[in-house]
Amino acid sequence: MNVSVVLFTSDLRLHDHPPLRAALDGSRQVVPLFVRDRAVAAAGFAAPNRLAFLADCLRDLDAGLRERGGRLVVRSGDPVEEVCRVAAEADADEVHVAADVSAYAQRREERLRRALDAEGVRLHVHGTVTTVVDPGVLAPGSSDHFAVFTPYFRHWSQHRLRDALGAPRKVTVPEGVGSEELPERKALSGLSPALAAGGETEGRGRLAAWLRSGIAAYEDRHDDLAGDATSRLSPHLHFGTLSPVELVHRARAAGGPGAEAFVRQVAWRDFHRQVLAARPDAASADYRTKHDRWRSERTAGEDVAAWREGRTGYPVVDAAMRQLRHEGWMHNRGRLLTASFLTKTLYVDWRVGARHFLDLLVDGDVANNQLNWQWMAGTGTDSRPNRVLNPVTQAKRYDPEGGYVRRWVPELAGVAGAAVHEPWKLRGPDRAALDYPEPVVGLAEGLARFKRARGRD
């Protein structure tokens, strides 16, 4: 009987998994393989929150495979070396893997193809596993990718989706292929206290609940900070415990303005991936430079520390930063506000903020994280690169009663109404009673500095 290897990467699921279904074609035996890539840790991307979520995902994937007669094989090391080693142990004649977009993933694919070719093993790379539409499929006539979201979304919305695939009923793994022990969340330290659980079972449960009771109101409530009315599915999309193709199919089946708004957000994810696939250097370099002379972490150390700790003196910014540390996740409106504040009000290099987010976010994703940070810094794809979000105005709009601030900044819990967003305006004993700092910079001062730096004063 012929044997296939399926290399799982950021697609840790059984439902709608084209590489696995292709590998099983013709009743072949399959080695489901996950390699704990040591290069990820060496590059500083093995954040505790993501490692814990990953451990949940791998254990759930193994449980799902065992229900179908199989098991997950886990190895550690260089993924190319381990795939070749497993293919030799199993006498496999083909390897299946999902396409990915980062520079590292593209180099891994090239190395894997060369190594397997030398051994006479075929490599099959499958698209639309981690994206709805593959990078490069949609492009304007004058470029290899879309640099503006609106025309990209118009083409994306008209693109025909493949059908979603069911989970396999049976998976047979050949004997004699050894595996390491599965990692466990409890073995890790430094986790956010309220970190969400991972795994396909958890993700599909969240999706069902979201479609049943959340998506209809999404258009009206997705920016409501206190209401917390977003799907919270981003970690599951990042680790691939949910299929973006299936997600769009099911959202469109639900229908209505909320579903349409939600699908648009999924399209943003694909948009960033096609940008990064075409411009891999955008992970660390400006997509469109404004020749900024950013303040570095060294020169703006106190301001950066206050931002990270949620002690800037601007309650909505501090609330969002504290949510990040406590949950390993932050509301999308909070992400916009905190990024604008760091890059434009404090005029600190966007890479400082992007690195901190990647250190804590369970959904920390190079394409989305880096390009969203650049969008807010004005060095990315934003058509209004000099826009500055005023944290007070934004707080009054998206947290009008102050519920979000009071939840995450308890030292302000006793401040009534919208006054909670401007505690520096309190007088006398009311202000003196608060253990809360003064603003690290005046908004007018920060705006003036940014305009001078961009030559717009």
JSON list of N, CA and C in Angstrom, two decimals, residues 73-124:
[
{"chain": "A", "resi": 73, "resn": "VAL", "atom": "N", "xyz": [1.78, 12.36, 14.45]},
{"chain": "A", "resi": 73, "resn": "VAL", "atom": "CA", "xyz": [3.20, 12.17, 14.68]},
{"chain": "A", "resi": 73, "resn": "VAL", "atom": "C", "xyz": [3.83, 13.55, 14.89]},
{"chain": "A", "resi": 74, "resn": "VAL", "atom": "N", "xyz": [4.49, 13.75, 16.01]},
{"chain": "A", "resi": 74, "resn": "VAL", "atom": "CA", "xyz": [5.13, 15.02, 16.33]},
{"chain": "A", "resi": 74, "resn": "VAL", "atom": "C", "xyz": [6.64, 14.82, 16.40]},
{"chain": "A", "resi": 75, "resn": "ARG", "atom": "N", "xyz": [7.36, 15.67, 15.71]},
{"chain": "A", "resi": 75, "resn": "ARG", "atom": "CA", "xyz": [8.82, 15.67, 15.75]},
{"chain": "A", "resi": 75, "resn": "ARG", "atom": "C", "xyz": [9.30, 17.09, 16.04]},
{"chain": "A", "resi": 76, "resn": "SER", "atom": "N", "xyz": [10.56, 17.22, 16.43]},
{"chain": "A", "resi": 76, "resn": "SER", "atom": "CA", "xyz": [11.19, 18.52, 16.65]},
{"chain": "A", "resi": 76, "resn": "SER", "atom": "C", "xyz": [12.46, 18.61, 15.82]},
{"chain": "A", "resi": 77, "resn": "GLY", "atom": "N", "xyz": [12.73, 19.82, 15.29]},
{"chain": "A", "resi": 77, "resn": "GLY", "atom": "CA", "xyz": [13.94, 20.01, 14.52]},
{"chain": "A", "resi": 77, "resn": "GLY", "atom": "C", "xyz": [13.69, 20.84, 13.28]},
{"chain": "A", "resi": 78, "resn": "ASP", "atom": "N", "xyz": [14.53, 20.64, 12.27]},
{"chain": "A", "resi": 78, "resn": "ASP", "atom": "CA", "xyz": [14.34, 21.31, 10.99]},
{"chain": "A", "resi": 78, "resn": "ASP", "atom": "C", "xyz": [13.23, 20.60, 10.23]},
{"chain": "A", "resi": 79, "resn": "PRO", "atom": "N", "xyz": [12.21, 21.32, 9.78]},
{"chain": "A", "resi": 79, "resn": "PRO", "atom": "CA", "xyz": [11.08, 20.64, 9.14]},
{"chain": "A", "resi": 79, "resn": "PRO", "atom": "C", "xyz": [11.46, 19.87, 7.88]},
{"chain": "A", "resi": 80, "resn": "VAL", "atom": "N", "xyz": [12.39, 20.37, 7.10]},
{"chain": "A", "resi": 80, "resn": "VAL", "atom": "CA", "xyz": [12.80, 19.66, 5.89]},
{"chain": "A", "resi": 80, "resn": "VAL", "atom": "C", "xyz": [13.46, 18.34, 6.25]},
{"chain": "A", "resi": 81, "resn": "GLU", "atom": "N", "xyz": [14.38, 18.38, 7.20]},
{"chain": "A", "resi": 81, "resn": "GLU", "atom": "CA", "xyz": [15.06, 17.15, 7.61]},
{"chain": "A", "resi": 81, "resn": "GLU", "atom": "C", "xyz": [14.08, 16.15, 8.20]},
{"chain": "A", "resi": 82, "resn": "GLU", "atom": "N", "xyz": [13.15, 16.62, 9.03]},
{"chain": "A", "resi": 82, "resn": "GLU", "atom": "CA", "xyz": [12.21, 15.70, 9.67]},
{"chain": "A", "resi": 82, "resn": "GLU", "atom": "C", "xyz": [11.22, 15.11, 8.69]},
{"chain": "A", "resi": 83, "resn": "VAL", "atom": "N", "xyz": [10.76, 15.90, 7.72]},
{"chain": "A", "resi": 83, "resn": "VAL", "atom": "CA", "xyz": [9.84, 15.36, 6.71]},
{"chain": "A", "resi": 83, "resn": "VAL", "atom": "C", "xyz": [10.55, 14.27, 5.90]},
{"chain": "A", "resi": 84, "resn": "CYS", "atom": "N", "xyz": [11.79, 14.53, 5.50]},
{"chain": "A", "resi": 84, "resn": "CYS", "atom": "CA", "xyz": [12.53, 13.52, 4.74]},
{"chain": "A", "resi": 84, "resn": "CYS", "atom": "C", "xyz": [12.77, 12.27, 5.58]},
{"chain": "A", "resi": 85, "resn": "ARG", "atom": "N", "xyz": [13.05, 12.45, 6.86]},
{"chain": "A", "resi": 85, "resn": "ARG", "atom": "CA", "xyz": [13.29, 11.31, 7.74]},
{"chain": "A", "resi": 85, "resn": "ARG", "atom": "C", "xyz": [12.01, 10.47, 7.89]},
{"chain": "A", "resi": 86, "resn": "VAL", "atom": "N", "xyz": [10.89, 11.13, 8.11]},
{"chain": "A", "resi": 86, "resn": "VAL", "atom": "CA", "xyz": [9.63, 10.41, 8.26]},
{"chain": "A", "resi": 86, "resn": "VAL", "atom": "C", "xyz": [9.23, 9.73, 6.96]},
{"chain": "A", "resi": 87, "resn": "ALA", "atom": "N", "xyz": [9.43, 10.41, 5.83]},
{"chain": "A", "resi": 87, "resn": "ALA", "atom": "CA", "xyz": [9.09, 9.80, 4.54]},
{"chain": "A", "resi": 87, "resn": "ALA", "atom": "C", "xyz": [9.90, 8.53, 4.32]},
{"chain": "A", "resi": 88, "resn": "ALA", "atom": "N", "xyz": [11.17, 8.55, 4.73]},
{"chain": "A", "resi": 88, "resn": "ALA", "atom": "CA", "xyz": [12.01, 7.36, 4.59]},
{"chain": "A", "resi": 88, "resn": "ALA", "atom": "C", "xyz": [11.54, 6.25, 5.52]},
{"chain": "A", "resi": 89, "resn": "GLU", "atom": "N", "xyz": [11.21, 6.61, 6.77]},
{"chain": "A", "resi": 89, "resn": "GLU", "atom": "CA", "xyz": [10.76, 5.60, 7.74]},
{"chain": "A", "resi": 89, "resn": "GLU", "atom": "C", "xyz": [9.47, 4.92, 7.29]},
{"chain": "A", "resi": 90, "resn": "ALA", "atom": "N", "xyz": [8.59, 5.71, 6.67]},
{"chain": "A", "resi": 90, "resn": "ALA", "atom": "CA", "xyz": [7.29, 5.19, 6.27]},
{"chain": "A", "resi": 90, "resn": "ALA", "atom": "C", "xyz": [7.29, 4.66, 4.84]},
{"chain": "A", "resi": 91, "resn": "ASP", "atom": "N", "xyz": [8.43, 4.78, 4.14]},
{"chain": "A", "resi": 91, "resn": "ASP", "atom": "CA", "xyz": [8.51, 4.42, 2.73]},
{"chain": "A", "resi": 91, "resn": "ASP", "atom": "C", "xyz": [7.43, 5.15, 1.93]},
{"chain": "A", "resi": 92, "resn": "ALA", "atom": "N", "xyz": [7.29, 6.46, 2.22]},
{"chain": "A", "resi": 92, "resn": "ALA", "atom": "CA", "xyz": [6.28, 7.28, 1.54]},
{"chain": "A", "resi": 92, "resn": "ALA", "atom": "C", "xyz": [6.76, 7.74, 0.17]},
{"chain": "A", "resi": 93, "resn": "ASP", "atom": "N", "xyz": [5.85, 7.85, -0.76]},
{"chain": "A", "resi": 93, "resn": "ASP", "atom": "CA", "xyz": [6.24, 8.31, -2.10]},
{"chain": "A", "resi": 93, "resn": "ASP", "atom": "C", "xyz": [5.73, 9.71, -2.41]},
{"chain": "A", "resi": 94, "resn": "GLU", "atom": "N", "xyz": [5.01, 10.34, -1.45]},
{"chain": "A", "resi": 94, "resn": "GLU", "atom": "CA", "xyz": [4.54, 11.71, -1.68]},
{"chain": "A", "resi": 94, "resn": "GLU", "atom": "C", "xyz": [4.32, 12.41, -0.35]},
{"chain": "A", "resi": 95, "resn": "VAL", "atom": "N", "xyz": [4.43, 13.74, -0.40]},
{"chain": "A", "resi": 95, "resn": "VAL", "atom": "CA", "xyz": [4.22, 14.61, 0.76]},
{"chain": "A", "resi": 95, "resn": "VAL", "atom": "C", "xyz": [3.24, 15.70, 0.35]},
{"chain": "A", "resi": 96, "resn": "HIS", "atom": "N", "xyz": [2.28, 15.99, 1.22]},
{"chain": "A", "resi": 96, "resn": "HIS", "atom": "CA", "xyz": [1.29, 17.03, 0.97]},
{"chain": "A", "resi": 96, "resn": "HIS", "atom": "C", "xyz": [1.44, 18.11, 2.04]},
{"chain": "A", "resi": 97, "resn": "VAL", "atom": "N", "xyz": [1.33, 19.38, 1.62]},
{"chain": "A", "resi": 97, "resn": "VAL", "atom": "CA", "xyz": [1.45, 20.51, 2.54]},
{"chain": "A", "resi": 97, "resn": "VAL", "atom": "C", "xyz": [0.62, 21.67, 2.01]},
{"chain": "A", "resi": 98, "resn": "ALA", "atom": "N", "xyz": [0.17, 22.52, 2.91]},
{"chain": "A", "resi": 98, "resn": "ALA", "atom": "CA", "xyz": [-0.57, 23.73, 2.51]},
{"chain": "A", "resi": 98, "resn": "ALA", "atom": "C", "xyz": [0.40, 24.82, 2.10]},
{"chain": "A", "resi": 99, "resn": "ALA", "atom": "N", "xyz": [0.03, 25.61, 1.12]},
{"chain": "A", "resi": 99, "resn": "ALA", "atom": "CA", "xyz": [0.82, 26.78, 0.73]},
{"chain": "A", "resi": 99, "resn": "ALA", "atom": "C", "xyz": [0.78, 27.82, 1.82]},
{"chain": "A", "resi": 100, "resn": "ASP", "atom": "N", "xyz": [1.85, 28.59, 1.93]},
{"chain": "A", "resi": 100, "resn": "ASP", "atom": "CA", "xyz": [1.91, 29.67, 2.91]},
{"chain": "A", "resi": 100, "resn": "ASP", "atom": "C", "xyz": [2.59, 30.86, 2.25]},
{"chain": "A", "resi": 101, "resn": "VAL", "atom": "N", "xyz": [2.57, 32.04, 2.93]},
{"chain": "A", "resi": 101, "resn": "VAL", "atom": "CA", "xyz": [2.95, 33.27, 2.24]},
{"chain": "A", "resi": 101, "resn": "VAL", "atom": "C", "xyz": [4.20, 33.94, 2.75]},
{"chain": "A", "resi": 102, "resn": "SER", "atom": "N", "xyz": [4.65, 33.64, 3.96]},
{"chain": "A", "resi": 102, "resn": "SER", "atom": "CA", "xyz": [5.80, 34.36, 4.49]},
{"chain": "A", "resi": 102, "resn": "SER", "atom": "C", "xyz": [7.07, 33.98, 3.74]},
{"chain": "A", "resi": 103, "resn": "ALA", "atom": "N", "xyz": [8.07, 34.83, 3.83]},
{"chain": "A", "resi": 103, "resn": "ALA", "atom": "CA", "xyz": [9.35, 34.54, 3.19]},
{"chain": "A", "resi": 103, "resn": "ALA", "atom": "C", "xyz": [9.92, 33.24, 3.72]},
{"chain": "A", "resi": 104, "resn": "TYR", "atom": "N", "xyz": [9.80, 33.03, 5.03]},
{"chain": "A", "resi": 104, "resn": "TYR", "atom": "CA", "xyz": [10.32, 31.80, 5.62]},
{"chain": "A", "resi": 104, "resn": "TYR", "atom": "C", "xyz": [9.59, 30.58, 5.07]},
{"chain": "A", "resi": 105, "resn": "ALA", "atom": "N", "xyz": [8.26, 30.67, 4.98]},
{"chain": "A", "resi": 105, "resn": "ALA", "atom": "CA", "xyz": [7.49, 29.54, 4.47]},
{"chain": "A", "resi": 105, "resn": "ALA", "atom": "C", "xyz": [7.83, 29.24, 3.02]},
{"chain": "A", "resi": 106, "resn": "GLN", "atom": "N", "xyz": [8.05, 30.28, 2.23]},
{"chain": "A", "resi": 106, "resn": "GLN", "atom": "CA", "xyz": [8.40, 30.07, 0.82]},
{"chain": "A", "resi": 106, "resn": "GLN", "atom": "C", "xyz": [9.77, 29.42, 0.69]},
{"chain": "A", "resi": 107, "resn": "ARG", "atom": "N", "xyz": [10.72, 29.83, 1.53]},
{"chain": "A", "resi": 107, "resn": "ARG", "atom": "CA", "xyz": [12.04, 29.19, 1.51]},
{"chain": "A", "resi": 107, "resn": "ARG", "atom": "C", "xyz": [11.95, 27.74, 1.97]},
{"chain": "A", "resi": 108, "resn": "ARG", "atom": "N", "xyz": [11.11, 27.48, 2.98]},
{"chain": "A", "resi": 108, "resn": "ARG", "atom": "CA", "xyz": [10.91, 26.10, 3.45]},
{"chain": "A", "resi": 108, "resn": "ARG", "atom": "C", "xyz": [10.37, 25.22, 2.35]},
{"chain": "A", "resi": 109, "resn": "GLU", "atom": "N", "xyz": [9.40, 25.73, 1.59]},
{"chain": "A", "resi": 109, "resn": "GLU", "atom": "CA", "xyz": [8.83, 24.96, 0.50]},
{"chain": "A", "resi": 109, "resn": "GLU", "atom": "C", "xyz": [9.87, 24.64, -0.56]},
{"chain": "A", "resi": 110, "resn": "GLU", "atom": "N", "xyz": [10.70, 25.63, -0.92]},
{"chain": "A", "resi": 110, "resn": "GLU", "atom": "CA", "xyz": [11.73, 25.41, -1.93]},
{"chain": "A", "resi": 110, "resn": "GLU", "atom": "C", "xyz": [12.74, 24.36, -1.46]},
{"chain": "A", "resi": 111, "resn": "ARG", "atom": "N", "xyz": [13.17, 24.45, -0.19]},
{"chain": "A", "resi": 111, "resn": "ARG", "atom": "CA", "xyz": [14.12, 23.48, 0.36]},
{"chain": "A", "resi": 111, "resn": "ARG", "atom": "C", "xyz": [13.50, 22.09, 0.40]},
{"chain": "A", "resi": 112, "resn": "LEU", "atom": "N", "xyz": [12.24, 22.03, 0.78]},
{"chain": "A", "resi": 112, "resn": "LEU", "atom": "CA", "xyz": [11.56, 20.75, 0.89]},
{"chain": "A", "resi": 112, "resn": "LEU", "atom": "C", "xyz": [11.43, 20.09, -0.49]},
{"chain": "A", "resi": 113, "resn": "ARG", "atom": "N", "xyz": [11.11, 20.88, -1.48]},
{"chain": "A", "resi": 113, "resn": "ARG", "atom": "CA", "xyz": [10.96, 20.33, -2.83]},
{"chain": "A", "resi": 113, "resn": "ARG", "atom": "C", "xyz": [12.30, 19.75, -3.32]},
{"chain": "A", "resi": 114, "resn": "ARG", "atom": "N", "xyz": [13.38, 20.50, -3.13]},
{"chain": "A", "resi": 114, "resn": "ARG", "atom": "CA", "xyz": [14.68, 20.02, -3.58]},
{"chain": "A", "resi": 114, "resn": "ARG", "atom": "C", "xyz": [15.08, 18.74, -2.86]},
{"chain": "A", "resi": 115, "resn": "ALA", "atom": "N", "xyz": [14.86, 18.72, -1.53]},
{"chain": "A", "resi": 115, "resn": "ALA", "atom": "CA", "xyz": [15.26, 17.55, -0.75]},
{"chain": "A", "resi": 115, "resn": "ALA", "atom": "C", "xyz": [14.45, 16.32, -1.13]},
{"chain": "A", "resi": 116, "resn": "LEU", "atom": "N", "xyz": [13.15, 16.49, -1.33]},
{"chain": "A", "resi": 116, "resn": "LEU", "atom": "CA", "xyz": [12.30, 15.35, -1.68]},
{"chain": "A", "resi": 116, "resn": "LEU", "atom": "C", "xyz": [12.56, 14.89, -3.10]},
{"chain": "A", "resi": 117, "resn": "ASP", "atom": "N", "xyz": [12.81, 15.81, -4.01]},
{"chain": "A", "resi": 117, "resn": "ASP", "atom": "CA", "xyz": [13.16, 15.43, -5.39]},
{"chain": "A", "resi": 117, "resn": "ASP", "atom": "C", "xyz": [14.38, 14.52, -5.40]},
{"chain": "A", "resi": 118, "resn": "ALA", "atom": "N", "xyz": [15.35, 14.85, -4.56]},
{"chain": "A", "resi": 118, "resn": "ALA", "atom": "CA", "xyz": [16.57, 14.05, -4.50]},
{"chain": "A", "resi": 118, "resn": "ALA", "atom": "C", "xyz": [16.30, 12.64, -4.01]},
{"chain": "A", "resi": 119, "resn": "GLU", "atom": "N", "xyz": [15.21, 12.45, -3.26]},
{"chain": "A", "resi": 119, "resn": "GLU", "atom": "CA", "xyz": [14.84, 11.14, -2.74]},
{"chain": "A", "resi": 119, "resn": "GLU", "atom": "C", "xyz": [13.78, 10.45, -3.59]},
{"chain": "A", "resi": 120, "resn": "GLY", "atom": "N", "xyz": [13.35, 11.10, -4.67]},
{"chain": "A", "resi": 120, "resn": "GLY", "atom": "CA", "xyz": [12.33, 10.52, -5.52]},
{"chain": "A", "resi": 120, "resn": "GLY", "atom": "C", "xyz": [10.93, 10.58, -4.94]},
{"chain": "A", "resi": 121, "resn": "VAL", "atom": "N", "xyz": [10.70, 11.55, -4.05]},
{"chain": "A", "resi": 121, "resn": "VAL", "atom": "CA", "xyz": [9.39, 11.72, -3.41]},
{"chain": "A", "resi": 121, "resn": "VAL", "atom": "C", "xyz": [8.72, 12.97, -3.96]},
{"chain": "A", "resi": 122, "resn": "ARG", "atom": "N", "xyz": [7.46, 12.87, -4.33]},
{"chain": "A", "resi": 122, "resn": "ARG", "atom": "CA", "xyz": [6.73, 14.00, -4.89]},
{"chain": "A", "resi": 122, "resn": "ARG", "atom": "C", "xyz": [6.23, 14.92, -3.79]},
{"chain": "A", "resi": 123, "resn": "LEU", "atom": "N", "xyz": [6.29, 16.23, -4.04]},
{"chain": "A", "resi": 123, "resn": "LEU", "atom": "CA", "xyz": [5.72, 17.22, -3.12]},
{"chain": "A", "resi": 123, "resn": "LEU", "atom": "C", "xyz": [4.50, 17.85, -3.75]},
{"chain": "A", "resi": 124, "resn": "HIS", "atom": "N", "xyz": [3.37, 17.84, -3.04]},
{"chain": "A", "resi": 124, "resn": "HIS", "atom": "CA", "xyz": [2.14, 18.47, -3.50]},
{"chain": "A", "resi": 124, "resn": "HIS", "atom": "C", "xyz": [1.82, 19.64, -2.57]}
]
